[in-house]
Coordinates of C-alpha atoms and ligand atoms in Angstrom, one line a residue:
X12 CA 0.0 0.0 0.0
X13 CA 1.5 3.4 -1.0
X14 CA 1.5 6.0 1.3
X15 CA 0.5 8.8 -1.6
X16 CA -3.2 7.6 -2.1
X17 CA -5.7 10.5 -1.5
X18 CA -8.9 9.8 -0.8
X19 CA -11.4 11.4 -2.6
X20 CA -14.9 11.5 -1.6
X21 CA -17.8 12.0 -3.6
X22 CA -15.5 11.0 -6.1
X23 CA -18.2 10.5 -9.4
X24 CA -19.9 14.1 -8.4
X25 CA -19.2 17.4 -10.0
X26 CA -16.4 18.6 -7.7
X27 CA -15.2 14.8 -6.5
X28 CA -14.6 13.7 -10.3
X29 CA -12.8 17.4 -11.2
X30 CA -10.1 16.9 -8.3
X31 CA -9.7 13.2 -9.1
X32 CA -8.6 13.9 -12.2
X33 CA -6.3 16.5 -11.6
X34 CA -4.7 14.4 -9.0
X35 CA -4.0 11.7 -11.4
X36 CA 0.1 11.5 -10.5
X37 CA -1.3 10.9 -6.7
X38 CA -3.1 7.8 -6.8
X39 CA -6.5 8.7 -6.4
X40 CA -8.9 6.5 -4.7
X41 CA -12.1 7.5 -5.7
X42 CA -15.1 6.7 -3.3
X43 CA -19.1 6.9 -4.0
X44 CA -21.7 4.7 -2.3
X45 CA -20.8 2.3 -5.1
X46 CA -17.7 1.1 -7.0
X47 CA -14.8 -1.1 -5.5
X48 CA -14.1 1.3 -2.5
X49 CA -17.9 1.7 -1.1
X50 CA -17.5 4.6 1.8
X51 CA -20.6 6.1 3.1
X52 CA -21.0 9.2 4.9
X53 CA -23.6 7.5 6.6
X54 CA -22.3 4.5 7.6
X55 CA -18.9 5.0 9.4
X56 CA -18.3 1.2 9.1
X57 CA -17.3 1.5 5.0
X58 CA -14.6 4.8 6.3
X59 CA -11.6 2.4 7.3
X60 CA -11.4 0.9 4.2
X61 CA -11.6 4.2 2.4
X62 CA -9.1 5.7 4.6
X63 CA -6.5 2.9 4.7
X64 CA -3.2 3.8 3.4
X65 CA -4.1 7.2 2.0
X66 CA -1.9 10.4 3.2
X67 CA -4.8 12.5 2.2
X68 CA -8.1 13.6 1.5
X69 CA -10.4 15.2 -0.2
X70 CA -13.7 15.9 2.0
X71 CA -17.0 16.6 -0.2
X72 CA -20.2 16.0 2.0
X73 CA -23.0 14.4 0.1
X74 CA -26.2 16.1 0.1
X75 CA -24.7 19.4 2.0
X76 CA -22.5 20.0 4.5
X77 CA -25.0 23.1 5.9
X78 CA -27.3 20.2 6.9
X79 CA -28.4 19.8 10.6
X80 CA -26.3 17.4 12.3
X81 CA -23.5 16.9 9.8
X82 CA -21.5 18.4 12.1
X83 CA -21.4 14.9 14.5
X84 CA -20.6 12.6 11.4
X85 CA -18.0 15.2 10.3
X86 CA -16.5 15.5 14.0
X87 CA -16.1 11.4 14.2
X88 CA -14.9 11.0 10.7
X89 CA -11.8 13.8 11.1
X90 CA -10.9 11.6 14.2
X91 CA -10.8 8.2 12.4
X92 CA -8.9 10.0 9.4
X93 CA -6.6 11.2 12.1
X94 CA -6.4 8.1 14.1
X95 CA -5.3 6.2 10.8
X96 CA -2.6 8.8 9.9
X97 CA -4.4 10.6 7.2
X98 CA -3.0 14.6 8.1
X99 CA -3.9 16.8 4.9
X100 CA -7.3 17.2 4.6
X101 CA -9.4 19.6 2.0
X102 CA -13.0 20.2 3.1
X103 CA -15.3 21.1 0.3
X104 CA -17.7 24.2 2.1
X105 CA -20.0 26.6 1.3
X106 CA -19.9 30.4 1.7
X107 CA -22.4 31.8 4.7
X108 CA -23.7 28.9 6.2
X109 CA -23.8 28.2 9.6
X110 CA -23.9 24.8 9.6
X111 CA -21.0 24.6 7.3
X112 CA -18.6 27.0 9.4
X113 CA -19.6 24.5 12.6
X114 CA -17.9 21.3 9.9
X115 CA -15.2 24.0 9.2
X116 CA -14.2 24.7 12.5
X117 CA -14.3 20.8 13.9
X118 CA -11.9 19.7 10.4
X119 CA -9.4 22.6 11.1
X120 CA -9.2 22.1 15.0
X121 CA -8.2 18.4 14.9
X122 CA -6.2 18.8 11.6
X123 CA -3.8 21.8 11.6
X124 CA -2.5 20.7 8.3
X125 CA -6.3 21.0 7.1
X126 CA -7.4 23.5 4.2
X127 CA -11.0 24.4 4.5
X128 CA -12.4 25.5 0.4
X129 CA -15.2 27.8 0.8
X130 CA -17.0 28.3 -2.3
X131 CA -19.9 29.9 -3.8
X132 CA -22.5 29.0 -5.5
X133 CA -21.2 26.9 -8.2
X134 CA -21.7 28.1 -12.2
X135 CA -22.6 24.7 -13.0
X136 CA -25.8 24.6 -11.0
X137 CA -26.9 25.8 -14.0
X138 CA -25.9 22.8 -16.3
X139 CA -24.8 20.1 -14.3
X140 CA -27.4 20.1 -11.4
X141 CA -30.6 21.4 -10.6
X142 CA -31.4 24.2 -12.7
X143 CA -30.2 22.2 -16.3
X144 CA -33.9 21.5 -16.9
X145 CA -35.1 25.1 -15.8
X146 CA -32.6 26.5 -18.2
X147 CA -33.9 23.8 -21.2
X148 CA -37.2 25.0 -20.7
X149 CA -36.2 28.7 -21.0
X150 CA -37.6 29.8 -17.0
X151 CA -35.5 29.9 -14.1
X152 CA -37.9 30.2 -11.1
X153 CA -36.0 30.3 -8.1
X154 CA -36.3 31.9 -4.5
X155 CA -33.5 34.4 -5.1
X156 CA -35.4 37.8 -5.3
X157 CA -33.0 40.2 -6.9
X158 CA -29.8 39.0 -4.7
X159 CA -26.9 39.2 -6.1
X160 CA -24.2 35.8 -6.1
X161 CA -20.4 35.4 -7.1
X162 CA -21.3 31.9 -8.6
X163 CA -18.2 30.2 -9.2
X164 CA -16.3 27.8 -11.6
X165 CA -16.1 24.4 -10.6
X166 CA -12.8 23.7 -12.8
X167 CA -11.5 27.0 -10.5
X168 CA -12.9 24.8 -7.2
X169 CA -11.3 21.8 -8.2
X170 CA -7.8 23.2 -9.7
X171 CA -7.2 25.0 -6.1
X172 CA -8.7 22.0 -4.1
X173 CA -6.0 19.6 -5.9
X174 CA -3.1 22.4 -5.1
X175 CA -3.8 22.2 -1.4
X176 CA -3.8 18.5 -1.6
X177 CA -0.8 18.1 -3.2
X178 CA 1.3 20.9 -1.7
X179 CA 1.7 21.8 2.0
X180 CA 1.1 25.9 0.7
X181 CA -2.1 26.0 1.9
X182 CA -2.0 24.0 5.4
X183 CA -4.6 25.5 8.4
X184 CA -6.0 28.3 5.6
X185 CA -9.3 28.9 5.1
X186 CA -9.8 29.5 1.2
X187 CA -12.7 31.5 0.2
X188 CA -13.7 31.5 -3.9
X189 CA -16.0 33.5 -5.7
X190 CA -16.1 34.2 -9.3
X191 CA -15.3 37.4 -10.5
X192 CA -18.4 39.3 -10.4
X193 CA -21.7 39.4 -8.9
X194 CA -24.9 38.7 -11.2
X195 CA -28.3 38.9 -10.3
X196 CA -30.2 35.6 -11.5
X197 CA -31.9 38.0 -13.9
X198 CA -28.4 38.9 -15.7
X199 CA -27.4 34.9 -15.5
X200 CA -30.3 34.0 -17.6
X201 CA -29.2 36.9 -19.9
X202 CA -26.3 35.2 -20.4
X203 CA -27.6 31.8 -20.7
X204 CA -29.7 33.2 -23.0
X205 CA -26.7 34.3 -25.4
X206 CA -24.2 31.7 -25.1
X207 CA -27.3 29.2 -25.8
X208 CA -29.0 32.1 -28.4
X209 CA -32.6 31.1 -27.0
X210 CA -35.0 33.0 -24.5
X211 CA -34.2 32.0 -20.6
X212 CA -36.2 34.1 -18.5
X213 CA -35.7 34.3 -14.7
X214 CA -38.8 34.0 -12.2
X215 CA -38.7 34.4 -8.5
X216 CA -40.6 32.2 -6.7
X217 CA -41.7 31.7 -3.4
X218 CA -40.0 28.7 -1.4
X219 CA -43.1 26.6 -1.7
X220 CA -43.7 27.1 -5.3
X221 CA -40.0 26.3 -6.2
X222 CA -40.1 22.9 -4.4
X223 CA -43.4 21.9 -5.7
X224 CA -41.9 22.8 -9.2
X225 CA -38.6 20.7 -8.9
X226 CA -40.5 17.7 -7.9
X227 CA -42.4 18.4 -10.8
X228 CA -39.6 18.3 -13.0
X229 CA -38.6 15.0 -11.0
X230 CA -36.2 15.9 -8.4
X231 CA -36.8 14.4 -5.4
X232 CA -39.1 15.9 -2.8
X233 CA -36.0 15.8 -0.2
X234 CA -33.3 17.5 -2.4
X235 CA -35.9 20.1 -3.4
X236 CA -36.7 20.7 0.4
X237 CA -33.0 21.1 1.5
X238 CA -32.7 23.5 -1.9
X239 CA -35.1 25.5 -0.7
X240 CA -33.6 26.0 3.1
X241 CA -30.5 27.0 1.1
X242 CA -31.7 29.4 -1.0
X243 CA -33.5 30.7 2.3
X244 CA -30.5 30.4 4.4
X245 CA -27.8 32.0 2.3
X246 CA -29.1 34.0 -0.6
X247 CA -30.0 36.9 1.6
X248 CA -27.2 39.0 0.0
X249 CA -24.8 38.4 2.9
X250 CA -22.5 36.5 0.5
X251 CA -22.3 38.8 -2.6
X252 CA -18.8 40.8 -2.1
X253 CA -16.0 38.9 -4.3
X254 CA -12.3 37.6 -3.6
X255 CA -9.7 38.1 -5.4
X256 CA -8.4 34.5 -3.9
X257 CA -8.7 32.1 -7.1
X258 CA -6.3 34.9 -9.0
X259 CA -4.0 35.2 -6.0
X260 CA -3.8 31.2 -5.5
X261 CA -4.0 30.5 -9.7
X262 CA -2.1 33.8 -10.9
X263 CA -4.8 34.1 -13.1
X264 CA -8.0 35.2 -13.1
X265 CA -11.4 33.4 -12.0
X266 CA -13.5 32.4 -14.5
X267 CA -16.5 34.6 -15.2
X268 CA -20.0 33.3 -15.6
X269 CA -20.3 34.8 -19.3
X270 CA -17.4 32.1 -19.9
X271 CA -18.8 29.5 -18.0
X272 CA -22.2 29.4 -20.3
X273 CA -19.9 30.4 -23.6
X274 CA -17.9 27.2 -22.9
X275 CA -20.7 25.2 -21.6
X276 CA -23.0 25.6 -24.3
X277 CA -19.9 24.7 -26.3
X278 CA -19.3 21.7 -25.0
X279 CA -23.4 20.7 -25.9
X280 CA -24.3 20.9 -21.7
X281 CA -27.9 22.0 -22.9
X282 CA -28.0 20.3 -26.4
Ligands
NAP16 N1 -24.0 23.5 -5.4 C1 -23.4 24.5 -4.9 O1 -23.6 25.6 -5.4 C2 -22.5 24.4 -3.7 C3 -21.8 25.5 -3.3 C4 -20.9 25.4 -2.2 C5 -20.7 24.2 -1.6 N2 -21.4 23.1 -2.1 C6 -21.1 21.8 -1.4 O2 -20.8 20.8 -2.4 C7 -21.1 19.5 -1.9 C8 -21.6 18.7 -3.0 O3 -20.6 18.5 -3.9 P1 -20.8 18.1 -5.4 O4 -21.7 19.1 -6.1 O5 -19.5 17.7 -6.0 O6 -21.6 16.7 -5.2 P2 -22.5 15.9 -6.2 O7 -22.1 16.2 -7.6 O8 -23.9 16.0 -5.8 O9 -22.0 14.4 -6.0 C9 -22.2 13.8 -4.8 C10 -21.1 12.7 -4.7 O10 -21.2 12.1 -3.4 C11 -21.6 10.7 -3.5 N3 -22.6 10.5 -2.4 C12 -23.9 10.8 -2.3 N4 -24.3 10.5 -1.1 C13 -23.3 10.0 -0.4 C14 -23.2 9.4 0.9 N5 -24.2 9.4 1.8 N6 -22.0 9.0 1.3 C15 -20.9 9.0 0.5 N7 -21.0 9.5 -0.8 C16 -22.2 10.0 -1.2 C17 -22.2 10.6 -4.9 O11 -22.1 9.3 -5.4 P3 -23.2 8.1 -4.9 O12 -24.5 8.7 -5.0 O13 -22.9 7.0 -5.9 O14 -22.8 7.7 -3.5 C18 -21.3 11.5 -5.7 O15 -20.1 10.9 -5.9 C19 -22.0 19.7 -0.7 O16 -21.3 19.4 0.5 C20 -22.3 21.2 -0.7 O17 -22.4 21.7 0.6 C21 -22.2 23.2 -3.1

C-alpha cells in the first residue's frame, strides 16, 4: 500500500470527479456509495477501508454540508482520518452557512494541516445540477429575489482543491472562492440566453412554489426541500462581495460566468 493515495470523496460528483482527475500523478482512490471502494457518509463502518493507506483527503459531503447534524458525522470521521494517519485534509464548504462554518471549525481544530475550500455557488448549478432543466425550458424560477451571487467555476474549485492536496502551501487556511463578479439571477439568464441564443427568463418564486416545481420536474421531494432552506438560508445578499483569492492562489483570473455558459454551451451541456 502506498502512502501517496488521497482519498477522494464524492468522487463520481461534479467537484469529487474534477479533483480526481487532476490528482491523477497521486493515486487517487475514488469513493461513492458504489464502486470497488464503497465509503458512506452515513455508515462510518465503510470509512476504514476508504481511509487505509491514503496520506490525504479530499472531503465533499454528500447532500450538503450546511445540513443539521453533519457536524457529528464530520466531527467522528476527522478523528478516524486522524487516528489512521491521514493529516492533509481539504473540506469542500459553502460560503455563509452556519452549519458549514460548525464542519469547518471541527476539520481545522483536529487537523492543523487542514485547508478548508469555501466556495460559492457553483456556475454549473446551472448545467450540471438542478437548474439544467429550468434552463432547457427557458424559466429559471428560483427563491433568489433580486440578490446578487459570485457563482463560481467548478474547474477553478477543483484546480485549487487539488493544489492544497498536493502541496503543504495551503495547510490550516481557510480558502474562500468566488467568481469574479456578482450577477443577479436576472443577468445569468441573460447570459444563458446568449451563449445558448434562446430566451431564458428568470422568475422568482416563493419557497413553496419552487419545491413543488422541482419535484415536478422529478427531483426528489427531499433535495428540493434542503434546496429551498438553502436558497432561504444564504441567498440573503450576505454573500455577494468577491475575492480576489482564485487569481492570487492560480495567478490568473477566475473564471467569469459569461465564460462559464460560452464554454458550456460549447461543449453541448444543454443540447
Ligand atoms: N451546489 C453549490 O452551489 C455548492 C456551493 C458550495 C458548496 N457546495 C457543497 O458541495 C457539496 C456537494 O458537492 P458536489 O456538487 O460535487 O456533489 P455531487 O455532484 O452531488 O456528488 C455527490 C457525490 O457524493 C456521493 N454521495 C452521495 N451521497 C453519499 C453518501 N451518503 N456517502 C458518500 N458519498 C455519497 C455521490 O455518489 P453516490 O450517489 O454514488 O454515492 C457523488 O459521488 C456539498 O457538500 C455542498 O455543501 C455546493
Amino acid at each position: 500500500m502506498t502512502t501517496s493515495t488521497i482519498l477522494i470523496t464524492g468522487g463520481t460528483g461534479r467537484t469529487g470527479r474534477r479533483v480526481a482527475d487532476r490528482v491523477a500523478g497521486h493515486n487517487p482512490r475514488i469513493t461513492s456509495r458504489s464502486g470497488p471502494t464503497p465509503f458512506d457518509w452515513d455508515d462510518p463502518d465503510t470509512w476504514d477501508a476508504a481511509l487505509d493507506g491514503c496520506s490525504a483527503a479530499y472531503l465533499c459531503y454528500s447532500p450538503d454540508l450546511a445540513l443539521p447534524g453533519v457536524d457529528d458525522i464530520i466531527k467522528r470521521f476527522v478523528s478516524r482520518a486522524g487516528a489512521l494517519g491521514v493529516d492533509r485534509l481539504v473540506l469542500l464548504s459553502g460560503r455563509g452557512e452556519d452549519g458549514a462554518r460548525a464542519c469547518e471549525d471541527i476539520v481545522l481544530a483536529a487537523t492543523p494541516t487542514a485547508t478548508v475550500v469555501r466556495c460559492s455557488w457553483f456556475q454549473e448549478n446551472f448545467s450540471e445540477h438542478f437548474l439544467r432543466g429550468s434552463v432547457l425550458a427557458g424559466r429559471i424560477a428560483v427563491p433568489a429575489g433580486d440578490v446578487r451571487e459570485p457563482f463560481v467555476s467548478l474547474d477553478d474549485v477543483a484546480d485549487i482543491a487539488a493544489l492544497a492536496l498536493t502541496s503543504g502551501g495551503y495547510d490550516g487556511q481557510v480558502l474562500e472562492l468566488t467568481g469574479p463578479q456578482s450577477i443577479t439571477f436576472t443577468e445569468a439568464a441573460d447570459q444563458l440566453s446568449r451563449a445558448i441564443d434562446r430566451p431564458i427568463s428568470y422568475e422568482s418564486v416563493d419557497g413553496e412554489t419552487f419545491v413543488l416545481e422541482q419535484v415536478a420536474a422529478g427531483v426528489h421531494p427531499d433535495e428540493a426541500g434542503a434546496l429551498a432552506w438553502l436558497f432561504d438560508e444564504v441567498l440573503d445578499g450576505r454573500n455577494v462581495a468577491t475575492t480576489s483569492t482564485i487569481e492570487q492562489v492560480l495567478g490568473r483570473p477566475a473564471r467569469s460566468f459569461a465564460d462559464y455558459a460560452r464554454s458550456a454551451a460549447a461543449a453541448g451541456a444543454w443540447s
